[in-house]
PDB file of C-alpha atoms in Angstrom:
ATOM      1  CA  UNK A 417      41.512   0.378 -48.355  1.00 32.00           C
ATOM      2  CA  UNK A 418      40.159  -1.972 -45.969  1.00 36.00           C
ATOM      3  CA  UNK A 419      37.204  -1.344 -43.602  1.00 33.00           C
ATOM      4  CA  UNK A 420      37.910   0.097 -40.772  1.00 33.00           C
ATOM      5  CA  UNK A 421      37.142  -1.578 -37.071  1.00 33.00           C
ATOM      6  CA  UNK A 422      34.393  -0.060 -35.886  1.00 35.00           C
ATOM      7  CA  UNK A 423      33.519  -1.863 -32.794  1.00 39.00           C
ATOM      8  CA  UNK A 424      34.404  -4.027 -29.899  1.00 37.00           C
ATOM      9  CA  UNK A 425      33.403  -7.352 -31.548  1.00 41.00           C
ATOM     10  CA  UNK A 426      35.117  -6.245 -35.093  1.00 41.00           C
ATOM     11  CA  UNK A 427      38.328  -5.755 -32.501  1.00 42.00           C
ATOM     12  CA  UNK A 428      37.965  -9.250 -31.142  1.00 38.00           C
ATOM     13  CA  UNK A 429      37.858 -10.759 -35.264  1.00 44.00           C
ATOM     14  CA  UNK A 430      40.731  -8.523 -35.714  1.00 43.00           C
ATOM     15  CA  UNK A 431      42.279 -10.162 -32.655  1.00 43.00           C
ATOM     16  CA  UNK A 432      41.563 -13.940 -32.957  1.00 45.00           C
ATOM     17  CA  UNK A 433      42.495 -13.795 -36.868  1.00 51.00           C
ATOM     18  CA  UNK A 434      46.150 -13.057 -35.711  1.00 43.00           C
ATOM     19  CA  UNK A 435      45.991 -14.990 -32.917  1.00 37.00           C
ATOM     20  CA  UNK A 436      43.735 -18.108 -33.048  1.00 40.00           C
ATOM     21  CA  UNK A 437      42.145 -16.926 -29.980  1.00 37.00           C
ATOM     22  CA  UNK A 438      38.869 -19.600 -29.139  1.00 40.00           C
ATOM     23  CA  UNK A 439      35.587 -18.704 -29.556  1.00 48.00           C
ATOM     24  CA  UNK A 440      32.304 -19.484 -29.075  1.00 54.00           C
ATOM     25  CA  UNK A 441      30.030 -22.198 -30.762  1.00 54.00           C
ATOM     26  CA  UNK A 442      27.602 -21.637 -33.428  1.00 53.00           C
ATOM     27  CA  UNK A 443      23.990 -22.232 -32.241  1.00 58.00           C
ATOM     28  CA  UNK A 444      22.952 -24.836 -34.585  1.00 52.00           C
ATOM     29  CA  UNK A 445      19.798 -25.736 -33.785  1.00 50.00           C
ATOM     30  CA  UNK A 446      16.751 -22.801 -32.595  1.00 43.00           C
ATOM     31  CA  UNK A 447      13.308 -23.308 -31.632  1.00 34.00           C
ATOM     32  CA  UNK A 448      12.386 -23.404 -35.164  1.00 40.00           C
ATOM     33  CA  UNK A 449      14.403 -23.861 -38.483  1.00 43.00           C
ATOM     34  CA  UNK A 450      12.754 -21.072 -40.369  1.00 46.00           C
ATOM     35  CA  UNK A 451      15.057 -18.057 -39.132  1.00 44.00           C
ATOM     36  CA  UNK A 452      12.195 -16.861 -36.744  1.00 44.00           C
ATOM     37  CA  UNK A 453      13.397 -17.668 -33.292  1.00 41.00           C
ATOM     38  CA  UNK A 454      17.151 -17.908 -33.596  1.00 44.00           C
ATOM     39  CA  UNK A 455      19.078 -16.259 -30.431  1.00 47.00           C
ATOM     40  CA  UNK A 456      22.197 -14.314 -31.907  1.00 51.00           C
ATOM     41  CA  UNK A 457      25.215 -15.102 -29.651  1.00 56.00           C
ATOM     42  CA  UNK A 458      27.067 -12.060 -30.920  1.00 58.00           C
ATOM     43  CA  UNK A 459      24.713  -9.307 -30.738  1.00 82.00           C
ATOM     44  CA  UNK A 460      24.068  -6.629 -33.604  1.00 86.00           C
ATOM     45  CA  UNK A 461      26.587  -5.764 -35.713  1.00 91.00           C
ATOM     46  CA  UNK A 462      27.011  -3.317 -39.264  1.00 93.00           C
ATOM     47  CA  UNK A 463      28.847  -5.016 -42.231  1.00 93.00           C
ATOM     48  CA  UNK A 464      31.441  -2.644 -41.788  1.00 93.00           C
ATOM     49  CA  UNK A 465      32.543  -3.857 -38.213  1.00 94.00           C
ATOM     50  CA  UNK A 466      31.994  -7.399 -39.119  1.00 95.00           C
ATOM     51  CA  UNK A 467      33.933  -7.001 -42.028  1.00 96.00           C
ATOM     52  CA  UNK A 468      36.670  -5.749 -40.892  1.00 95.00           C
ATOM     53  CA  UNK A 469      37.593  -8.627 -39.074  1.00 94.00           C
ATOM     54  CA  UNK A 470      37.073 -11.273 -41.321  1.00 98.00           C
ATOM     55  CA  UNK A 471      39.914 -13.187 -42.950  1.00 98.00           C
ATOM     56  CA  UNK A 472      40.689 -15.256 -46.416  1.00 99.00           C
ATOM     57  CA  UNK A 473      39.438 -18.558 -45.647  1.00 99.00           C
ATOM     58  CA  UNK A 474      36.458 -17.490 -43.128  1.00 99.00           C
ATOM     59  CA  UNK A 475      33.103 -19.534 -43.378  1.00 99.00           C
ATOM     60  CA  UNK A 476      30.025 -17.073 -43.559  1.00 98.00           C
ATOM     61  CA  UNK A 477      26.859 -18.664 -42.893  1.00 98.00           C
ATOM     62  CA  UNK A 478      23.389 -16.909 -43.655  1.00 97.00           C
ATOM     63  CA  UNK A 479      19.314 -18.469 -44.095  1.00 96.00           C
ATOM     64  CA  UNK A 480      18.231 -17.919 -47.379  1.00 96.00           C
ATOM     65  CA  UNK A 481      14.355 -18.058 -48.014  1.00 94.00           C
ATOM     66  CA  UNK A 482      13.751 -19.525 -50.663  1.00 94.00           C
ATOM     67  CA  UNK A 483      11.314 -22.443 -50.496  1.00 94.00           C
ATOM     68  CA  UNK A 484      14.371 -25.156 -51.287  1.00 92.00           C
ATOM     69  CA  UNK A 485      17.189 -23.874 -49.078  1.00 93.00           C
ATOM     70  CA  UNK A 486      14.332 -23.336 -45.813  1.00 94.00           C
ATOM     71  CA  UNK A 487      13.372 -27.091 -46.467  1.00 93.00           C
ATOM     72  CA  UNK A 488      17.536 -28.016 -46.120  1.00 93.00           C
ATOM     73  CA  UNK A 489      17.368 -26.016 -43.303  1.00 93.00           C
ATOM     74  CA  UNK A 490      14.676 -28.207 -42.083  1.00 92.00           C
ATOM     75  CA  UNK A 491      16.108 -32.163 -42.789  1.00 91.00           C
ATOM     76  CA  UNK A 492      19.229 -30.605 -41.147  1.00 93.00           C
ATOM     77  CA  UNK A 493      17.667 -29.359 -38.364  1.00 92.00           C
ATOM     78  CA  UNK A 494      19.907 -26.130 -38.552  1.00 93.00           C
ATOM     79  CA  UNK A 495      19.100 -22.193 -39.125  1.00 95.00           C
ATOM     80  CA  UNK A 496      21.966 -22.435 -41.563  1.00 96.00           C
ATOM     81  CA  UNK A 497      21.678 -23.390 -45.018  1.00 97.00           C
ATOM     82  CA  UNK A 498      23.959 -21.104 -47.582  1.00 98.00           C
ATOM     83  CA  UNK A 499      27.443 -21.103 -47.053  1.00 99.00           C
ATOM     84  CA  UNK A 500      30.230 -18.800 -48.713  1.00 99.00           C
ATOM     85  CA  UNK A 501      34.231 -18.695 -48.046  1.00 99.00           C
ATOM     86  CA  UNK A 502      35.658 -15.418 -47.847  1.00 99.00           C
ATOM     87  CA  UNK A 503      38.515 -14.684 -50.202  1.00 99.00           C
ATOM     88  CA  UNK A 504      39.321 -11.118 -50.279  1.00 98.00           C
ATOM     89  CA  UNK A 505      39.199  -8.777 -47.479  1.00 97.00           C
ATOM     90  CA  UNK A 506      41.543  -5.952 -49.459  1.00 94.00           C
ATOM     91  CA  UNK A 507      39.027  -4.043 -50.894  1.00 90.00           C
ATOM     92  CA  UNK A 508      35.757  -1.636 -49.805  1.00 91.00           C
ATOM     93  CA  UNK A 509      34.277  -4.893 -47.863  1.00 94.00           C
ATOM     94  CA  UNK A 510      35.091  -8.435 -48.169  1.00 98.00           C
ATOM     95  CA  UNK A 511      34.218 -10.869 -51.299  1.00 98.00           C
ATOM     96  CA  UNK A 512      32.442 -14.222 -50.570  1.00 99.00           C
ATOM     97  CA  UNK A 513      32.655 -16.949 -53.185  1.00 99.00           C
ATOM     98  CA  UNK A 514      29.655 -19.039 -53.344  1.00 99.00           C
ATOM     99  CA  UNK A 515      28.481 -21.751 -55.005  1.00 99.00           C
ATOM    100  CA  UNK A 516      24.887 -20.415 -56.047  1.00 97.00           C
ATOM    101  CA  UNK A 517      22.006 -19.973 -58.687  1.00 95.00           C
ATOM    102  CA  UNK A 518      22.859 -20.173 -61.415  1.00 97.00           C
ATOM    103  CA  UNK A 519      26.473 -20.572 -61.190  1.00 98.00           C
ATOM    104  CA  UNK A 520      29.275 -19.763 -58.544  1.00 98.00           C
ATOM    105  CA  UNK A 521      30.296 -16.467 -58.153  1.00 99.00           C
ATOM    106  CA  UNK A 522      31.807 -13.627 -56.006  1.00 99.00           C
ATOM    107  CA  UNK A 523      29.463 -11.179 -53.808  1.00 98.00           C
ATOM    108  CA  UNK A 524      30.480  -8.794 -51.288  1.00 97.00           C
ATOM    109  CA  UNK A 525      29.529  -9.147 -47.654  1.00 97.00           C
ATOM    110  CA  UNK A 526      26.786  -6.737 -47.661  1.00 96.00           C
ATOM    111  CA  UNK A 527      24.946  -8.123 -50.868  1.00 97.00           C
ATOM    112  CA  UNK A 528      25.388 -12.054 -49.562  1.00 98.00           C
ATOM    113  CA  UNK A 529      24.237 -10.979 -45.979  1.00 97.00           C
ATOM    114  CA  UNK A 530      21.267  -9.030 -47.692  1.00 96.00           C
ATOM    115  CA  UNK A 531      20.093 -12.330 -48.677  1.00 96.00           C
ATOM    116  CA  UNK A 532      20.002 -13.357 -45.134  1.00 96.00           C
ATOM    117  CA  UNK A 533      16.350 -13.551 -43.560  1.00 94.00           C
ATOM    118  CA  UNK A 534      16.897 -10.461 -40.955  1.00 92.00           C
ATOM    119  CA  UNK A 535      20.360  -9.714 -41.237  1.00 94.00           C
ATOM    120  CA  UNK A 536      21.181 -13.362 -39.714  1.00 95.00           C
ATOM    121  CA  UNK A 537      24.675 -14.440 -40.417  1.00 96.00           C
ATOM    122  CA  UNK A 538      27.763 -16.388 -38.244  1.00 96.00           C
ATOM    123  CA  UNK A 539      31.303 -16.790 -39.127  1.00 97.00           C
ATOM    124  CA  UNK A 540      33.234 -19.784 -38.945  1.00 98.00           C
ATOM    125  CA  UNK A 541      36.576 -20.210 -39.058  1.00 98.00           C
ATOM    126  CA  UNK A 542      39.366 -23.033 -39.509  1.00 98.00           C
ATOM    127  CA  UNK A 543      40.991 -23.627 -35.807  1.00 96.00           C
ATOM    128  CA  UNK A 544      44.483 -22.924 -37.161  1.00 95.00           C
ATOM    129  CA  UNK A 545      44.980 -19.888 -38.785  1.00 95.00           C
ATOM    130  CA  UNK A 546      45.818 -20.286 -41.951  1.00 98.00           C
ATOM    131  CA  UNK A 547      49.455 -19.266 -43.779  1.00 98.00           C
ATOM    132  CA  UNK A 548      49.980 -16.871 -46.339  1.00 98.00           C
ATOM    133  CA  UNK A 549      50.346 -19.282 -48.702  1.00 98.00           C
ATOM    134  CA  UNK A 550      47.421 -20.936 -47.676  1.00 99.00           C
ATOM    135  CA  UNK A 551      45.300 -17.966 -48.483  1.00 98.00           C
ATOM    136  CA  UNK A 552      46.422 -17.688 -51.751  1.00 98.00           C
ATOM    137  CA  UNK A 553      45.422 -21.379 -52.240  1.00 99.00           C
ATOM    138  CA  UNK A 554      41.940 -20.395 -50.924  1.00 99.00           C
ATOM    139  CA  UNK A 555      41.975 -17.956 -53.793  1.00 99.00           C
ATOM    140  CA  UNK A 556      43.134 -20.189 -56.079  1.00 99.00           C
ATOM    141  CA  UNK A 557      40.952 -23.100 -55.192  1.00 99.00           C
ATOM    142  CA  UNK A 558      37.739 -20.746 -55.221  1.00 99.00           C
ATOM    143  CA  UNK A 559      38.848 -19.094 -58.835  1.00 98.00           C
ATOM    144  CA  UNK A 560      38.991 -22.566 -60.411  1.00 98.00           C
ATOM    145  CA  UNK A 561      35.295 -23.199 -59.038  1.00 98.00           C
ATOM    146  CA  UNK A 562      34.238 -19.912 -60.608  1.00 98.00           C
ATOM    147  CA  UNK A 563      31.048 -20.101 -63.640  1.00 98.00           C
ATOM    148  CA  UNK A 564      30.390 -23.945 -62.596  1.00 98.00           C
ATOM    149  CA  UNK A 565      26.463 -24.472 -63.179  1.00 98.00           C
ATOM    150  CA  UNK A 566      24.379 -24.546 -59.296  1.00 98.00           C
ATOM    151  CA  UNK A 567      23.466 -28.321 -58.928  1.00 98.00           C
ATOM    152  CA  UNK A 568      19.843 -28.205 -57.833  1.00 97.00           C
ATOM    153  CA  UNK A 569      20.262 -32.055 -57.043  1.00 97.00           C
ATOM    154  CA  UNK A 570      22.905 -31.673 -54.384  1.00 98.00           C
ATOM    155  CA  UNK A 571      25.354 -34.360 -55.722  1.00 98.00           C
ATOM    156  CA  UNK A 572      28.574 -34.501 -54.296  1.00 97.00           C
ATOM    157  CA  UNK A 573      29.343 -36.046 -57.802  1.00 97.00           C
ATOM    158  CA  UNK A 574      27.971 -34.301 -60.254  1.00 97.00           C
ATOM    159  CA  UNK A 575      29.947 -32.095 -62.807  1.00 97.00           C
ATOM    160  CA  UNK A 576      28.124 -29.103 -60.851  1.00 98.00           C
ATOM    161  CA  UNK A 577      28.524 -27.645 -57.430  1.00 98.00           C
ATOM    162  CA  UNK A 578      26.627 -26.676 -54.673  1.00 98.00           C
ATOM    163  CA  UNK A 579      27.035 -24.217 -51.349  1.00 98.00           C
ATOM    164  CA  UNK A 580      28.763 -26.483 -49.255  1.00 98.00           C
ATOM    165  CA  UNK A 581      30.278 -29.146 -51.316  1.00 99.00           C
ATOM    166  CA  UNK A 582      32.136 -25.283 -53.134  1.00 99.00           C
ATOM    167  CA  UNK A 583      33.218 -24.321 -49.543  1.00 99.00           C
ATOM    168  CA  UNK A 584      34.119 -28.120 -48.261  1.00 99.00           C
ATOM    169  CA  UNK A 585      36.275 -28.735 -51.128  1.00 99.00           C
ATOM    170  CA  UNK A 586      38.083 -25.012 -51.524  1.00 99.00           C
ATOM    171  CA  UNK A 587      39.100 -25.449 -47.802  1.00 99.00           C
ATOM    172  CA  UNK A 588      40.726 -29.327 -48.615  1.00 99.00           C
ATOM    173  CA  UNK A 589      42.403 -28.076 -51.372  1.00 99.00           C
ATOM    174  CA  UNK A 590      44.177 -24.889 -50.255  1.00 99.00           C
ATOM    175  CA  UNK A 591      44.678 -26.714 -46.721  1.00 98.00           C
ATOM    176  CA  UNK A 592      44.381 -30.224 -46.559  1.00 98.00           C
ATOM    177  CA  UNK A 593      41.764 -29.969 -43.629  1.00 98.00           C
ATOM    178  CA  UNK A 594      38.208 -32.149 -44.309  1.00 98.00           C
ATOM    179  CA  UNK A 595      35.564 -30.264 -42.925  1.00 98.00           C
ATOM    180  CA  UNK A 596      31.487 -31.747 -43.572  1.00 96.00           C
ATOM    181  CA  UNK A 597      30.485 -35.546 -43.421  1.00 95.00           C
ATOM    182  CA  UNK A 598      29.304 -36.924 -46.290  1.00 97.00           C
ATOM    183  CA  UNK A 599      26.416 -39.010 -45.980  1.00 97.00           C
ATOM    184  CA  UNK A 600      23.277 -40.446 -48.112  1.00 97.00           C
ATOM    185  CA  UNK A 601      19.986 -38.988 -48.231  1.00 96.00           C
ATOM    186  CA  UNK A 602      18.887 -41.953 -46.331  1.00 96.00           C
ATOM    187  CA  UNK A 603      21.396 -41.338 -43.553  1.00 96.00           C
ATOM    188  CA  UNK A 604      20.832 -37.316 -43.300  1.00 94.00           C
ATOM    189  CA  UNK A 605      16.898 -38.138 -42.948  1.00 93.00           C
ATOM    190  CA  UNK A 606      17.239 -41.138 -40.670  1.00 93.00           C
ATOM    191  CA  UNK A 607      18.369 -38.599 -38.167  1.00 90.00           C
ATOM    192  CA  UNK A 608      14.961 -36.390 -38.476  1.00 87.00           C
ATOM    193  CA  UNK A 609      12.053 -39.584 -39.196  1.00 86.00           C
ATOM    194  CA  UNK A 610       9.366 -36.097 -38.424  1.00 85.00           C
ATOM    195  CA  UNK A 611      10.663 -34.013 -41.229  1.00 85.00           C
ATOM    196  CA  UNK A 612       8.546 -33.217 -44.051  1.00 88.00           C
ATOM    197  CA  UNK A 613       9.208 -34.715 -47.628  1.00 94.00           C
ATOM    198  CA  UNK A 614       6.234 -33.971 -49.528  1.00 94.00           C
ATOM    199  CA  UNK A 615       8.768 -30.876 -51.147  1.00 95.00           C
ATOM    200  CA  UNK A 616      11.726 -33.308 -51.787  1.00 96.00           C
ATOM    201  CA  UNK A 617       9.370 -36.171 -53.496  1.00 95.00           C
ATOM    202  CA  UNK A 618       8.172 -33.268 -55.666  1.00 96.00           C
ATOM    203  CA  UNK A 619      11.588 -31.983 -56.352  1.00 96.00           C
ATOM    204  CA  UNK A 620      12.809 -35.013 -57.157  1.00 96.00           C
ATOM    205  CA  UNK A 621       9.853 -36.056 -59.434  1.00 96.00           C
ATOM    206  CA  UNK A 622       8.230 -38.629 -56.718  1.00 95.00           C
ATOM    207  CA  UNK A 623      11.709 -40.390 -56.307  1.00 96.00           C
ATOM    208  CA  UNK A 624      13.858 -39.174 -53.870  1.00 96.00           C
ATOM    209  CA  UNK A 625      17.614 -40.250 -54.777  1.00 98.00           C
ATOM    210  CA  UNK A 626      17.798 -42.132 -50.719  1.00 98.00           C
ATOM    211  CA  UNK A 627      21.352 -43.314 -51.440  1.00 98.00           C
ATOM    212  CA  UNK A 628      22.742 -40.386 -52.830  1.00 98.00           C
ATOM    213  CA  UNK A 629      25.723 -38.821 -51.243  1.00 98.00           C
ATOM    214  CA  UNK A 630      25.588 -34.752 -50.115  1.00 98.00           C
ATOM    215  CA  UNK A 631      27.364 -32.606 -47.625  1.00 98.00           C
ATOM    216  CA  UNK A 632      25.013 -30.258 -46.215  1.00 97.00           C
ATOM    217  CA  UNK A 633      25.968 -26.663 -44.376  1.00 97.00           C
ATOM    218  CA  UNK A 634      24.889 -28.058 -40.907  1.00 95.00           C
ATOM    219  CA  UNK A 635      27.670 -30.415 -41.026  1.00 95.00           C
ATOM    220  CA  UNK A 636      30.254 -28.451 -42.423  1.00 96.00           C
ATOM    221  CA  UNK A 637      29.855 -26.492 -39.169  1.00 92.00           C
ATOM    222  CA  UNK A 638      29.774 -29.088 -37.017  1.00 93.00           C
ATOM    223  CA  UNK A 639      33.197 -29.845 -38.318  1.00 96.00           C
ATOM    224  CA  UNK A 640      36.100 -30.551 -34.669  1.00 96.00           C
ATOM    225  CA  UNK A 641      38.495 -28.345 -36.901  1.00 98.00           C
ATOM    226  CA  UNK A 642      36.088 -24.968 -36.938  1.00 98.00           C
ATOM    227  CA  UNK A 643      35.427 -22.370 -34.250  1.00 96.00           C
ATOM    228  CA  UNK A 644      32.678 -19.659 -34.372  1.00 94.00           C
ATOM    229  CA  UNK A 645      33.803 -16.118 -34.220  1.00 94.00           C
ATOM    230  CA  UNK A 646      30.649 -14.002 -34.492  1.00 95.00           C
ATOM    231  CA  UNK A 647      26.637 -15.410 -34.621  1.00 95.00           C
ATOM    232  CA  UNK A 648      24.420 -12.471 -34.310  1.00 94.00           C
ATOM    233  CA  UNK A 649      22.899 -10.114 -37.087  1.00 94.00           C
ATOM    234  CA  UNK A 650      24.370  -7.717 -39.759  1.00 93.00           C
ATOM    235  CA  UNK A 651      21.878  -4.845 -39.820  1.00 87.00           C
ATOM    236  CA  UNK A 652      23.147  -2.643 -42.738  1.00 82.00           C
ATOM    237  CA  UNK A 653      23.067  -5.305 -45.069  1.00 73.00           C
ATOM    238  CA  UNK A 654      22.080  -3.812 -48.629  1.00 69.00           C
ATOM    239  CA  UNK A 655      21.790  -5.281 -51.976  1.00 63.00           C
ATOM    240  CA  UNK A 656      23.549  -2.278 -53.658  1.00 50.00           C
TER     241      UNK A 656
END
């Protein structure tokens, strides 16, 4: 059965689900990049509320810490930097597919938040609600992706996949909608000349691939054809 609202703000997902009600904007860029200082716009929240809003096609955003995703987080200049796509909200708590290490998978809400540095986590959604059918294509789109190997190179053309180039291309398939620019290395750090690449020239084995083309999370959000509906903290968030 699925989760029942608990709260004001899992009312108002409920709500602007159904009704494509406009929300508010996703702080993108805090004080820091590291998950310390980042003001919540949504308050506190359990899973259980927050999940019982969400719908099939729903972006969830979250700040992983380990030492790779913080440094995205810092060339994008964004607290985000793991993205999942909700495709199942029929069950205990919703399922998040996700492009991660080592391969893409499914995760309920409360594990993926878990993995969230304090409970941190926002919800994006698509700006027209999406049909029926279009959910099913969400499904769809995200089972094909399912088992492909995590591309620690972030390549939008590899044969692997990575967080947001899973997310970016589930949501064009199942809806025809573009969300995320796609732009070089080059480009992405031309925008930040003080960020740090003594981990990326390591990573890459002293050469950093400048004209290789990514998407990154930051940019996915910044997409015209999203909305926020929640950015606050989960604080139940368990890895059971």
């Amino acid at each position: 059965m699925p989760i029942r609202a608990t709260s004001l703000a899992a009312s108002y997902l409920s709500a602007s689900c159904a009704l494509g009600m406009k929300s508010s904007r996703i702080e993108m860029s805090p004080p820091g990049v590291d998950g310390d200082s980042v003001q919540a716009q949504g308050g506190i929240e359990t899973v259980g509320s927050l999940g019982a809003g969400l719908c099939v096609g729903d972006i969830v955003c979250i700040h992983v810490t380990a030492k790779p995703f913080r440094e995205v987080a810092a060339a994008t200049g964004s607290w985000i930097n793991h993205v999942g796509i909700v495709v199942d909200t029929a069950g205990d708590q919703p399922l998040i597919a996700e492009s991660t290490f080592p391969c893409s998978r499914l995760t309920s809400l409360s594990r993926f938040i878990a993995r969230s540095k304090r409970g941190r986590v926002a919800v994006a959604r698509l700006s027209k609600p999406l049909t029926s059918s279009e959910e099913q294509h969400v499904r769809a789109a995200a089972g094909r992706r399912m088992g492909v190997f995590y591309d620690t190179g972030f390549n939008l053309h590899s044969l692997r996949q990575f967080c947001s180039r899973y997310v970016r291309e589930v949501i064009e398939e199942a809806t025809g909608v573009r969300i995320g620019d796609i732009e070089t290395f080059a480009a992405l750090y031309s925008r930040r000349p003080q960020a740090e690449l003594r981990f990326w020239r390591f990573w890459y084995f002293g050469h950093i691939p400048w004209k290789r083309q990514t998407v990154t999370p930051a940019s996915l959000l910044r997409s015209p054809h999203l909305r926020c509906v929640f950015d606050g903290v989960a604080t139940d968030a368990t890895v059971g």
